Amino acid sequence: MSEPRFTAPKEQAAGIPAVVSSLQHVFGKAGVARGTKALLGLNQAGGFDCPSCAWPDPDGHRAVAEFCENGAKAIASEAMPQTLGREFFAAHSIADLMAQSDAWHDLQGRLGGPMLLRENATHYEAITWEDAFAIVAEELRALGSPDEAVFYTSGRASNEAAFLWQMFARAFGTNNLPDCSNMCHESSGLALKEAVGVGKGTVTLDDFLEADVILCVGQNPGTNHPRMLSTLEAAVGKGARLVAVNPLKEAGLLGFAHPQHLRGILGKATPLASTYLQVRVNGDMALFRGLAKALVTIGAADESFIRDHAIGYEEYRSLLEATPWAEIEELSGIGRDEIEDLALLIAGGERRLITCWAMGLTQHRNAVATIREIANVHLLLGAIGRPGAGLCPVRGHSNVQGDRTMGIYEKMPEPFLAALEKQADVPVPRKHGFDTVDSIHAMHDGRAKVFIALGGNFAQATPDSAYTAAALRNCRLTCHVATKLNRSHLIHGRRALILPCLGRSERDGGRFVTTENSMGVVQSSEGKLAPASDQLLSEPDIVARMAEAVLGDVGNIRWRWLAEDYDRLRTWIEAVVPGFEDFNARVRRPGGFYLPNAAKERVWNTPNSKANFSAAPLDAFRAAEGRFLLQTLRSHDQFNTTVYGLDDRYRGISGMRDIVFLNAEDLAALGVKPGGRIDITSRWHDGERHLNGFRAIPYDMPRGMAAAYFPEANVLVPAGHVAEGSNTPASKSIEVSIHVAAGL
Ligand SMILES: Nc1nc2c(c(=O)[nH]1)N[C@H]1C(S)=C(S)[C@@H](COP(=O)(O)OP(=O)(O)OC[C@H]3O[C@@H](n4cnc5c(=O)[nH]c(N)nc54)[C@H](O)[C@@H]3O)O[C@H]1N2
Ligand SMILES: Nc1nc2c(c(=O)[nH]1)N[C@H]1C(S)=C(S)[C@@H](COP(=O)(O)OP(=O)(O)OC[C@H]3O[C@@H](n4cnc5c(=O)[nH]c(N)nc54)[C@H](O)[C@@H]3O)O[C@H]1N2
Ligand SMILES: [Mo]
């Protein structure tokens, strides 16, 4: 790993350095033969879906190498041939492993066989699958109520595994199905459901090629959705204007050197964003309200769309009129002129506007209101449900959207539950379950006692690391179905289990699974590599065997028989989930099929059957005088809690993660030299939280703002600080004070 160093951030993304970095990771970790095989299967029809982000693959022609640097890193990490078995766990106690970094955990290799940590033991030991499932059964059956169990899901689980998993939880008797989405796009789902009746995006890749203006808000695609840059490059090539809205200058929004095109290989970047609005953190609601105000003033409202389709416009328009520009400028940090210019740019064309967003919008206290404000702008322009226009929440995990479609949700609507009950012929509970934050509190105060996770890294991904650790330690059993060792396996309950599963890239006895991408395309995914260990089971097999051990066959459900042949599972999905007619046949077509999307057809599945404007009071989270507003974000070398390395190339960072980005003038005012050490404190009504000795790095961003990497900075996020309505941790707006590190 490189020496800690910081230099000027880059002004373009990808190019040859990205290719070099991909190959270093893949060949370095997986070896040349296994690595090449893995890369050639990635995102190809008949191959496997990239386990990194959820950006869609092109519908028609696919390049030989349809992947990006960070997809390659994800594969490199998954395709590591070395496995962690009984010797590894005998050699390393839990305490030893806790002392190692997340990057070290990832470098050790793949989990090789089922492991048990007995009560009061210091080391994991090997256990048979049979015995592992018997322990799960014993602990679940000992609970006073099914609602004392929590079934967490991360967004890599396939549709088949997810469907079986939620059926297991519900047949057991609980809707406690929290998932990573609760920390991710929950705010988008809720806002869009209220506004347009569909909790998903309304555009496809083709729409990007027809758009006049694309707004990319609160998102860093160069790192987190690199294949999106090819789409943006093509859109810009066809005349679209890209407008970036982000407090930080991010290289991937400035320019893109396509690593598979000659220009890109020669290092010539296509400029991307023609306008870059460096909004204040959480100033987006004000910005979009200002945009709406300017659009209405210049007569850009689509009166006929509003008349035919929408409710609430009059009230919203009055609100726009009543909102002073001074307030909009103050809260957004963007000048009226710039907002009016943007309005003119959008109104100048045919109002074919696409707005894309991700975590920069969803993880704030007023996230739902902010996203509804974006929907307001689209409704105002009639910019939804026609070519080149629509809403595009850019999803994170490769199958997080599919998992929700399959019923991974603590508040699944009645028609789904009724259909499941009918198909399975078992009673399905109706009482809402715990989401992620509720689960933490419930484990903390003893209302939940068994925690089982289908993937993910709950201890590291959740806010308030110390509080969440105490919650997990309070459980009778913590159990993880996982591919790689992570800290959640070490912050354990009275007993703990690790159940290792096949990864997306590995062969599963000739079977294939399916996933749904960010644009509602369902497609097949079939691993190509030999499994890392012969002890691994597929996720559906693990869930089926666990369910069988706990419940036995019940109603119409024959667990093992269902999981044996995924076509059987897909027949059940077809019977329960709308939009999956003829699932087995359609998913075998190259490229798969699109799920229906009512809002795209201008059909509004809202209670009043209309699209709804919102008129929420304008609001922005502000830090008190002298304090900073801290956001937590991803570096270029991580996938959520999996840390591949210590560089953040586009932001000019090498060899370190213990850093906080600040405006250079704030650094000077604090009396800290670039690279100097600082202490950070967040305050909440239950006390202070500290992160000490981090390095202050100057960055092009507004004053009064700070940015640090997730998961390290999660210690500062109070569990009680959440988005209103969606209960998503507000991990992008944390009030902190910053001082020169004590003792320096
Ligand atoms: N390589 C890689 N790919 C990934 C992931 C990964 O960790 N690594 N994670 C996956 C997952 S699960 C997800 S959800 C996505 C996440 O994708 P992103 O949402 O791009 O992830 P973050 O790093 O959290 O980036 C947040 C961006 O929002 C900006 N931002 C922060 N606060 C505000 C604000 O108030 N307003 C505005 N306008 N901008 C703001 C930040 O400056 C930063 O550029 O990526 C997915 N893809
Ligand atoms: N402060 C702060 N906190 C955040 C965020 C933030 O921006 N800031 N982002 C939030 C977001 S958007 C998300 S989505 C969550 C992510 O939360 P999670 O989804 O819980 O976390 P990941 O880091 O993606 O999980 C990684 C682990 O998943 C396991 N895994 C990988 N592949 C597979 C597989 O195929 N099957 C199984 N069974 N296991 C597998 C591996 O063991 C790996 O260690 O974190 C959230 N937390
Ligand atoms: Mo996410």
PDB file of C-alpha atoms and ligand atoms in Angstrom, residues 184 359 396-397 634 640, ligand 3:
ATOM      1  CA  CYS A 184     -29.780   4.033   1.272  1.00  0.00           C
ATOM      2  CA  MET A 359     -26.844   9.411  -1.226  1.00  0.00           C
ATOM      3  CA  GLY A 396     -26.529   1.334  -4.910  1.00  0.00           C
ATOM      4  CA  HIS A 397     -26.157  -2.403  -4.427  1.00  0.00           C
ATOM      5  CA  ARG A 634     -17.114   6.820  -0.096  1.00  0.00           C
ATOM      6  CA  ASN A 640     -19.378   0.343   1.225  1.00  0.00           C
TER       7      ASN A 640
HETATM    8 MO    MO B   3     -26.567   1.945  -0.857  1.00  0.00          MO
END
